[in-house]
PDB file of C-alpha atoms in Angstrom:
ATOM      1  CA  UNK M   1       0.000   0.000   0.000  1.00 47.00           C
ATOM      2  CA  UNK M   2       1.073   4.025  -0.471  1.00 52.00           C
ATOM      3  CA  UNK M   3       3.353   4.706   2.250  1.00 76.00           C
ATOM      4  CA  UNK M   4       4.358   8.184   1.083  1.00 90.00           C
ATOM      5  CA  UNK M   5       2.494  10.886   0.036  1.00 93.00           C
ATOM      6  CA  UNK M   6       4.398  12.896  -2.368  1.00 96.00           C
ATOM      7  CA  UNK M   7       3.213  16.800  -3.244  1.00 96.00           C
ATOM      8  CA  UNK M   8       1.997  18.722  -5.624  1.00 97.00           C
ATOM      9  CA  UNK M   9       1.419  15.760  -8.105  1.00 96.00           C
ATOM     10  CA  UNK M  10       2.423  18.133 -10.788  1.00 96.00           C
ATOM     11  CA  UNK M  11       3.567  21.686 -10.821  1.00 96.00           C
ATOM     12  CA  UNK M  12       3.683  24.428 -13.747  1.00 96.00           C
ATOM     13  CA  UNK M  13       6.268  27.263 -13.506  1.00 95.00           C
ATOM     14  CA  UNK M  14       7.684  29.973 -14.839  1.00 96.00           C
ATOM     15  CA  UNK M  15      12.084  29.760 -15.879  1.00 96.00           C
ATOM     16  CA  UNK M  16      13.539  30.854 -13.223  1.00 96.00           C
ATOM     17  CA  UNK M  17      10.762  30.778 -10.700  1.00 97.00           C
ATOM     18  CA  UNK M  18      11.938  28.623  -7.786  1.00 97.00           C
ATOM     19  CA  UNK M  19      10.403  25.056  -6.597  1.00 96.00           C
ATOM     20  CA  UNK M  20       9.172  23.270  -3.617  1.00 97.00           C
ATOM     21  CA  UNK M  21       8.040  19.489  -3.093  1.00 97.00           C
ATOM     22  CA  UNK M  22       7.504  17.413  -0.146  1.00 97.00           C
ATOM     23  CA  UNK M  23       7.263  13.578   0.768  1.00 97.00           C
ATOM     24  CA  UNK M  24       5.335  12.924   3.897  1.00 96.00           C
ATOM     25  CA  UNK M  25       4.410   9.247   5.626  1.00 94.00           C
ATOM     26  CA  UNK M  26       3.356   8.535   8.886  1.00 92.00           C
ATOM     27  CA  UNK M  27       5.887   5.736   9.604  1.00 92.00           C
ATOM     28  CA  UNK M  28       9.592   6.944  10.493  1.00 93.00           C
ATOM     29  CA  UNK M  29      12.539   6.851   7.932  1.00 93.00           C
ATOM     30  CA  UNK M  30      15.913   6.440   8.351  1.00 92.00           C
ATOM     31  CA  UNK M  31      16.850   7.328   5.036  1.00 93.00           C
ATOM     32  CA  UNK M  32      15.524   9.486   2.281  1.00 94.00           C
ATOM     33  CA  UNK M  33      16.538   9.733  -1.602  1.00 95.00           C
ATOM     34  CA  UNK M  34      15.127  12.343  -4.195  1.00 97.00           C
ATOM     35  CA  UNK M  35      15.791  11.259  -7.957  1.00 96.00           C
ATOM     36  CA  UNK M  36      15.055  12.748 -10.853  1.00 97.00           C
ATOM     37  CA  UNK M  37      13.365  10.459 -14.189  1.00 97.00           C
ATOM     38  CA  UNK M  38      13.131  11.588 -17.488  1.00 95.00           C
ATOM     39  CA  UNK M  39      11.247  10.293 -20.626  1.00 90.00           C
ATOM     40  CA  UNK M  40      12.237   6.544 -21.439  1.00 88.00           C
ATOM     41  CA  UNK M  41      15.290   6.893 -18.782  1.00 92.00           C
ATOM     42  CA  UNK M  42      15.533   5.577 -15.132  1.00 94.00           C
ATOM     43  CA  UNK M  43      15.673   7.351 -12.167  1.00 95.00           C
ATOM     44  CA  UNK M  44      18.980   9.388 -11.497  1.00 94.00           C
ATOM     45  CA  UNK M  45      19.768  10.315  -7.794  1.00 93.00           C
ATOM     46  CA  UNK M  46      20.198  13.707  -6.830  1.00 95.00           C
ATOM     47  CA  UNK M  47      20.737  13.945  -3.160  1.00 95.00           C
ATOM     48  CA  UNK M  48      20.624  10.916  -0.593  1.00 93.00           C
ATOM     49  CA  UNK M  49      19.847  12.171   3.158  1.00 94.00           C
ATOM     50  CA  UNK M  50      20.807   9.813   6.303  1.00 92.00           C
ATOM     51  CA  UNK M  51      20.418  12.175   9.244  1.00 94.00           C
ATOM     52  CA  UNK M  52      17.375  13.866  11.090  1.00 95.00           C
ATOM     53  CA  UNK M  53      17.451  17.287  10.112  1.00 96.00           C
ATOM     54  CA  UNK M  54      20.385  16.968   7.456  1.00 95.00           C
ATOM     55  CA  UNK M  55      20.355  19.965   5.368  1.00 97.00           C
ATOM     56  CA  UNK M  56      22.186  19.084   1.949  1.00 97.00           C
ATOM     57  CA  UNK M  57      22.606  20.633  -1.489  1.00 97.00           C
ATOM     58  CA  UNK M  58      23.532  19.724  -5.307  1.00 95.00           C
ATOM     59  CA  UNK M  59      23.856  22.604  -7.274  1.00 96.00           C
ATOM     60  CA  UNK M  60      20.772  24.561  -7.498  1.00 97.00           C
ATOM     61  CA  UNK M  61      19.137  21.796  -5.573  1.00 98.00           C
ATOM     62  CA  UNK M  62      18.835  21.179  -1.800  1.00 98.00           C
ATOM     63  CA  UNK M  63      16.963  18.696   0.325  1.00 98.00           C
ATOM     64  CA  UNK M  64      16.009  17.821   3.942  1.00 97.00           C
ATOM     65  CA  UNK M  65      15.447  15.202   6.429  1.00 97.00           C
ATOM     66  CA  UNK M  66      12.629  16.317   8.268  1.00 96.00           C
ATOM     67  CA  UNK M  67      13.329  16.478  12.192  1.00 96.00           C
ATOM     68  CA  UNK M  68      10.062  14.254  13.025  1.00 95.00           C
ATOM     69  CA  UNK M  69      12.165  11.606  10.746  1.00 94.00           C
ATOM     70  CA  UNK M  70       8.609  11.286   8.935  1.00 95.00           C
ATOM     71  CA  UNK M  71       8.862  13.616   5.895  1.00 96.00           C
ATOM     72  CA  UNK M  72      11.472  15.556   3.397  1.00 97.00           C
ATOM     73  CA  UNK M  73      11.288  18.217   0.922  1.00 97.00           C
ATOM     74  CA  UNK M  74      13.242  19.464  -2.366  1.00 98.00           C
ATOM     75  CA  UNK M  75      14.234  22.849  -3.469  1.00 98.00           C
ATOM     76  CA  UNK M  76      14.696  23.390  -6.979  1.00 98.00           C
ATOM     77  CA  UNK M  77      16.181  27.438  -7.447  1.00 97.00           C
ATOM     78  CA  UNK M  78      16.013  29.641 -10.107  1.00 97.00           C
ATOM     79  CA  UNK M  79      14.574  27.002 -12.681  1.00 96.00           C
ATOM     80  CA  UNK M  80      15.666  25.955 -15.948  1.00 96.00           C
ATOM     81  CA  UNK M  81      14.376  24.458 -18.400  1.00 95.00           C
ATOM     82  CA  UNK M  82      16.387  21.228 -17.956  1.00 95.00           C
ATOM     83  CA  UNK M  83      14.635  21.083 -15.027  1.00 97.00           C
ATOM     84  CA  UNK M  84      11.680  19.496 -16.464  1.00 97.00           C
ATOM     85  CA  UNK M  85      11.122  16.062 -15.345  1.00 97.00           C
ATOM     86  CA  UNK M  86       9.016  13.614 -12.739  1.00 97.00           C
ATOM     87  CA  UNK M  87      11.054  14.465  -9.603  1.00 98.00           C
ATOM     88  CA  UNK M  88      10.563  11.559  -7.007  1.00 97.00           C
ATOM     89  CA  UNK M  89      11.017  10.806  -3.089  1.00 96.00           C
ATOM     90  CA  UNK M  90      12.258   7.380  -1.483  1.00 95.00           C
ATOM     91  CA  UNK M  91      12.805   5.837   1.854  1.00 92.00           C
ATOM     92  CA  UNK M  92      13.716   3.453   3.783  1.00 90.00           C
ATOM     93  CA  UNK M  93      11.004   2.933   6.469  1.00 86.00           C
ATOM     94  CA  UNK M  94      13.135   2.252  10.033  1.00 85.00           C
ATOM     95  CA  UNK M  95      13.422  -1.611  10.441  1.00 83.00           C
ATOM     96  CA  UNK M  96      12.726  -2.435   6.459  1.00 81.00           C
ATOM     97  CA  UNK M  97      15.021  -2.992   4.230  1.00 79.00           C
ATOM     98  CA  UNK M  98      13.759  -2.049   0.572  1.00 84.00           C
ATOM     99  CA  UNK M  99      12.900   1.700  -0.289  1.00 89.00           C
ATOM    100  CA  UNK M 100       9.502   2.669  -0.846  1.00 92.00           C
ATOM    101  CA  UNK M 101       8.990   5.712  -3.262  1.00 94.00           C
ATOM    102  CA  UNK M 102       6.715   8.639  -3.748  1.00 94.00           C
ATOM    103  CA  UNK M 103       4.020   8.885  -6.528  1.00 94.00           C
ATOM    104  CA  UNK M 104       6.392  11.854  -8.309  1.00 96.00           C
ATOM    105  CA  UNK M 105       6.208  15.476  -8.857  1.00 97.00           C
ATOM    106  CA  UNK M 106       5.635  16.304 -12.966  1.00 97.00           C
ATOM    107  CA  UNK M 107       7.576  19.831 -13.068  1.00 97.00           C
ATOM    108  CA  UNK M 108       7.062  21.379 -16.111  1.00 97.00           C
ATOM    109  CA  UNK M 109       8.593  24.699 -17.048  1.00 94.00           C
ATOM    110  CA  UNK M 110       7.202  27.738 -19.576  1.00 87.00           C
ATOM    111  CA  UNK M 111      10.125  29.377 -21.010  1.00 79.00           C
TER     112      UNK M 111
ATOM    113  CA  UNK U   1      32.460   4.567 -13.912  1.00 64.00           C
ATOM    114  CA  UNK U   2      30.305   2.478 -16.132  1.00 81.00           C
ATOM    115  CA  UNK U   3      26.230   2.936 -14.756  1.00 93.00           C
ATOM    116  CA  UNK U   4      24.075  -0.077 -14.821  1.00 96.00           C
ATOM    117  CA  UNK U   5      23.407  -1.296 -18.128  1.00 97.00           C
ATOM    118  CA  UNK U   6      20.152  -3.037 -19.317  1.00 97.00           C
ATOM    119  CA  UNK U   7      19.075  -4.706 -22.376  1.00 97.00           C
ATOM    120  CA  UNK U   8      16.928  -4.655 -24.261  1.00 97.00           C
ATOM    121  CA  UNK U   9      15.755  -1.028 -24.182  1.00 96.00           C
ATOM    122  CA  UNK U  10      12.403  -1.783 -25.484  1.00 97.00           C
ATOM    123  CA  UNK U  11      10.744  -5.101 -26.173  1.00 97.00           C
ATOM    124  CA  UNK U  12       7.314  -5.392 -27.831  1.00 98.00           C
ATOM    125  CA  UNK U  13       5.286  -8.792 -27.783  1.00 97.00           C
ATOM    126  CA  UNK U  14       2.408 -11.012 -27.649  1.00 97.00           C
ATOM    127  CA  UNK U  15       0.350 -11.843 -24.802  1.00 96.00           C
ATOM    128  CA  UNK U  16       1.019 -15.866 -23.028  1.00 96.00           C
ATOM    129  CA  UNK U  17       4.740 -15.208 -24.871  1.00 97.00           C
ATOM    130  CA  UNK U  18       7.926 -15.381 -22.856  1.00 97.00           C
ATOM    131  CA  UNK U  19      10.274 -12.290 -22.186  1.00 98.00           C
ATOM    132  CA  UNK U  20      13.658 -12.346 -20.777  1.00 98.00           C
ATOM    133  CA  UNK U  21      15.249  -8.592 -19.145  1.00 98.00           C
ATOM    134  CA  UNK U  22      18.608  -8.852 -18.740  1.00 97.00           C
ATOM    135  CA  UNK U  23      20.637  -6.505 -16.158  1.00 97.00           C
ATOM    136  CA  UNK U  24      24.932  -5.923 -15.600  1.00 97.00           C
ATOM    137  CA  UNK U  25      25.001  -3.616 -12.115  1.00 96.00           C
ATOM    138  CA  UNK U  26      27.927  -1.112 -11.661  1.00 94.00           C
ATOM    139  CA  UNK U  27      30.946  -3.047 -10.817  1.00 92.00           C
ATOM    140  CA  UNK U  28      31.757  -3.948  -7.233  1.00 90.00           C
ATOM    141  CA  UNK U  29      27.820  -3.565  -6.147  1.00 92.00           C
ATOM    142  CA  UNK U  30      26.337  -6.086  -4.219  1.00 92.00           C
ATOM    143  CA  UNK U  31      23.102  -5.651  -4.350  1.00 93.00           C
ATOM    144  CA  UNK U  32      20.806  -5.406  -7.273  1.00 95.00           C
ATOM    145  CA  UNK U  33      17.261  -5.017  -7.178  1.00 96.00           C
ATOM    146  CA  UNK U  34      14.546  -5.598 -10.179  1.00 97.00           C
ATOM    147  CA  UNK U  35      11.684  -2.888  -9.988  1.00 97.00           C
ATOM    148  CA  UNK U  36       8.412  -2.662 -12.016  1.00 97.00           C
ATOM    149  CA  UNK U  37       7.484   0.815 -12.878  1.00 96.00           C
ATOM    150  CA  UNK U  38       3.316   1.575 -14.214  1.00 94.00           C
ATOM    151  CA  UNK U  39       2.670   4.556 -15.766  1.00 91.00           C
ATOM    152  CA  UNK U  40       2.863   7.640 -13.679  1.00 89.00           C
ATOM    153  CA  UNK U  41       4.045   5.747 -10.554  1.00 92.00           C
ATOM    154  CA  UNK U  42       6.769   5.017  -9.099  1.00 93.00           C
ATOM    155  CA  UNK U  43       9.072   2.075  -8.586  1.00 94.00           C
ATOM    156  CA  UNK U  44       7.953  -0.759  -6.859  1.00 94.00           C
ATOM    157  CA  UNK U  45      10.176  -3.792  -5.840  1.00 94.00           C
ATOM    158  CA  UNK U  46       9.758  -7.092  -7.131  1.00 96.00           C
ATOM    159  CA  UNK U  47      13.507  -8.607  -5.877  1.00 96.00           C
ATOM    160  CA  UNK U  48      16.561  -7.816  -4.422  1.00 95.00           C
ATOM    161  CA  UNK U  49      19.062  -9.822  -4.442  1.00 95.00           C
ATOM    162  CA  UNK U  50      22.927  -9.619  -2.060  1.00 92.00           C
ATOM    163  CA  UNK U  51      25.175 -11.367  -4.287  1.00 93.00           C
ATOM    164  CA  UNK U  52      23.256 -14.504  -5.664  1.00 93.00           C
ATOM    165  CA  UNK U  53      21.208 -14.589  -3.070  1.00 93.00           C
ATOM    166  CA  UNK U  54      17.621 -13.483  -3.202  1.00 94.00           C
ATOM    167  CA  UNK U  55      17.143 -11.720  -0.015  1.00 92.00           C
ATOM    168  CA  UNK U  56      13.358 -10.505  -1.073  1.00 91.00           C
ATOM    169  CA  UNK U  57      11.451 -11.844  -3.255  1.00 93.00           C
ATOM    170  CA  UNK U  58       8.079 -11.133  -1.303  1.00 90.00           C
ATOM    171  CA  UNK U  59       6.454  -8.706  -4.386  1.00 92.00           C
ATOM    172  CA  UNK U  60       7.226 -11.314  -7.080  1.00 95.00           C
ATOM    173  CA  UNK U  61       4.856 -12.928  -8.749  1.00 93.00           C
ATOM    174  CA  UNK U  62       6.116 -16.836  -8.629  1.00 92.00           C
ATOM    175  CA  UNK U  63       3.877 -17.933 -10.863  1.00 95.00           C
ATOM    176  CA  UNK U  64       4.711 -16.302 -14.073  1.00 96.00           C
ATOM    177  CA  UNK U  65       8.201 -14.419 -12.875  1.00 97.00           C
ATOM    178  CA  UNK U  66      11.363 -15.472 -12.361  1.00 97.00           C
ATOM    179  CA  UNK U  67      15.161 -13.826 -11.743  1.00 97.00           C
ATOM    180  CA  UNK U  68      18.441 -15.188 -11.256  1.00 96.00           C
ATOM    181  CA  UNK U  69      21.730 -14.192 -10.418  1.00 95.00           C
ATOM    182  CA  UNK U  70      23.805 -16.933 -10.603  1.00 83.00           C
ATOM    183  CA  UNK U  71      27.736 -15.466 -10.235  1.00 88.00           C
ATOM    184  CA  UNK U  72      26.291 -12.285  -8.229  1.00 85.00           C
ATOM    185  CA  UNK U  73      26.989  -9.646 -11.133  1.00 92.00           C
ATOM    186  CA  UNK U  74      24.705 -10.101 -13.643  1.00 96.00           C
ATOM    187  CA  UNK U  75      20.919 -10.983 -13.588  1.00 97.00           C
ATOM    188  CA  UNK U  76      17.951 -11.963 -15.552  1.00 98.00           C
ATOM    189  CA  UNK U  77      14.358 -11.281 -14.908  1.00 98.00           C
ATOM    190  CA  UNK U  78      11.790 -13.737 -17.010  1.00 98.00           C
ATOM    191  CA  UNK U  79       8.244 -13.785 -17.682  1.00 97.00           C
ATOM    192  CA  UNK U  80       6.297 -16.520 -19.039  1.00 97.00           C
ATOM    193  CA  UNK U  81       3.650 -16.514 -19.931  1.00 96.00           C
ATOM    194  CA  UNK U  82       3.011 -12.631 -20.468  1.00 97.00           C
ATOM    195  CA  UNK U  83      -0.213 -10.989 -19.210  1.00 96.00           C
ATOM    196  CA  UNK U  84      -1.408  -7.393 -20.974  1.00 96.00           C
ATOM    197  CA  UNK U  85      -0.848  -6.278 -17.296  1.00 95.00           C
ATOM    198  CA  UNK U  86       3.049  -6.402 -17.371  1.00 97.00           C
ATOM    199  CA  UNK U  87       2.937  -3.803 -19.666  1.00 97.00           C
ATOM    200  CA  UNK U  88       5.138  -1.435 -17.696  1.00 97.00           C
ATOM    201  CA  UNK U  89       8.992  -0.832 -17.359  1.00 97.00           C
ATOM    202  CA  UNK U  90      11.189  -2.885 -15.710  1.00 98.00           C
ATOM    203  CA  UNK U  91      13.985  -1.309 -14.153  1.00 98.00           C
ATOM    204  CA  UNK U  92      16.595  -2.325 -12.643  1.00 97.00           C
ATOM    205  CA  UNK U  93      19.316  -0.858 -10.008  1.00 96.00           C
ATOM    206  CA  UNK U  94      22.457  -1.735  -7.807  1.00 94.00           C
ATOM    207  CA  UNK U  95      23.906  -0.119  -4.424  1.00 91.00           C
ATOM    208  CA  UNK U  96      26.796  -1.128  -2.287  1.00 87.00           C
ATOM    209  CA  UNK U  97      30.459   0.126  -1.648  1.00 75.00           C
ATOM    210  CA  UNK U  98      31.494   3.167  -0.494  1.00 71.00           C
ATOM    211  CA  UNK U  99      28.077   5.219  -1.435  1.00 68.00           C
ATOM    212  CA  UNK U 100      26.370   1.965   1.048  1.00 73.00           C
ATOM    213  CA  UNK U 101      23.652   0.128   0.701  1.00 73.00           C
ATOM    214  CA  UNK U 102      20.597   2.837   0.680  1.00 78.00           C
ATOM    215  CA  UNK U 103      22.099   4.848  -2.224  1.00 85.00           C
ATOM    216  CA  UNK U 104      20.539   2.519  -5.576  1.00 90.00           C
ATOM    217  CA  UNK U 105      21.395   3.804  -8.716  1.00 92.00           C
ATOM    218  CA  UNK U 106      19.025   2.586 -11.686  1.00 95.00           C
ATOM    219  CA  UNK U 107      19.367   1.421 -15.218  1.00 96.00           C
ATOM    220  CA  UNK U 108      17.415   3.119 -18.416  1.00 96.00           C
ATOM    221  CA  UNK U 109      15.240   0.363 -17.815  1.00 97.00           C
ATOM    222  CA  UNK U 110      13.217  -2.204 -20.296  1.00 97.00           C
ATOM    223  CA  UNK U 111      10.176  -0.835 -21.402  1.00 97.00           C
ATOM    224  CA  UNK U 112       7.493  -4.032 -22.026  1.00 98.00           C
ATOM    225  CA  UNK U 113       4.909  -3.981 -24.102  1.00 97.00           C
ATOM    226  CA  UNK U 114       2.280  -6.417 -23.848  1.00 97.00           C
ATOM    227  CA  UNK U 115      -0.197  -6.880 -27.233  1.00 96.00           C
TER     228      UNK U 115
END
């Protein structure tokens, strides 16, 4: 069953307009992943988070491990339009072993 | 560093037909895990396997699927017969040394299609 609850399901922005998305569950996580998927690729990792209240960035990116240990968000700034993609959340529930993922963000960018 | 490679990219058949996804993880990765990806969702786990062991095989449907990893680098995922409802992509990814094991990086995947 859905385990996380990944928002907006889809989001349409201006370039350069920055970008917010969360992953919430009600279980607790020891880790959490954000990856980015484009058309007829697989999922590419963007920033992997293993601490409560870790604060990390990639580039114009930067994620967080929520404090409660149950949620995370992503922080896409100034936008491009490479940008464009299904942006989606994992994590590993405490005490389980495989990652469960988020239902993906479609961001979608107007030039 | 060479990424996980998959093959075949695409693969188009007939319904109660068999299909074979074949999957070489990045080198020195111990575990490698088979996911099934629907439209607009995301991946869901049918196997992992540490080395050529499968560790999980709880979301894999025994009847028609089947995986091996028999010298714990590369693996096969089979179906037979085919349903329209595998129509999906089948992706698979690897994770283990330094980055550990909760870091899994994925392949293009195989997209299946089911007619």
């Amino acid at each position: 069953g859905q385990q996380l609850n990944q928002s907006p399901q889809s989001m349409f922005i201006q370039e350069g307009e920055d970008v917010s998305m969360n992953c919430t569950s009600s279980s607790i996580f020891n880790t959490w992943l954000w990856y980015k998927q484009e058309p007829g690729e697989g999922p590419v990792l963007l920033i992997a988070l293993y601490k409560a209240g870790e604060l990390t960035s990639n580039g114009r990116l930067t994620a967080q491990f929520g404090i409660t240990r149950k949620d995370s968000f992503l922080n896409i700034s100034a936008s491009i339009p490479s940008d464009v993609g299904i942006y989606f959340c994992a994590g590993r529930i405490q005490g389980a072993q495989k990652l469960v993922f988020g239902q993906g963000t479609r961001l979608t960018i107007n030039p | 560093e060479a990424g996980v490679v998959q093959s075949p990219r695409y693969k188009i058949i007939e319904k109660k037909q068999p299909v074979a996804f074949w999957c070489n993880p990045i080198s020195g990765h111990n575990t490698l895990y088979w996911y099934l990806q629907n439209l607009g969702q995301g991946p869901e786990l049918l196997i992992r396997y540490e080395n050529e062991e499968a560790v999980d095989d709880s979301q894999l449907p025994k009847d028609r699927f089947s995986a091996e990893r028999l010298k714990g680098v590369d693996s096969t995922l089979k179906i037979q017969p085919a349903e329209l409802g595998d129509s999906a992509v089948y992706l698979c990814a690897s994770s283990g040394g330094l980055a550990g094991a909760d870091t899994q990086y994925f392949g293009p995947g195989t997209r299946l299609t089911v007619l």
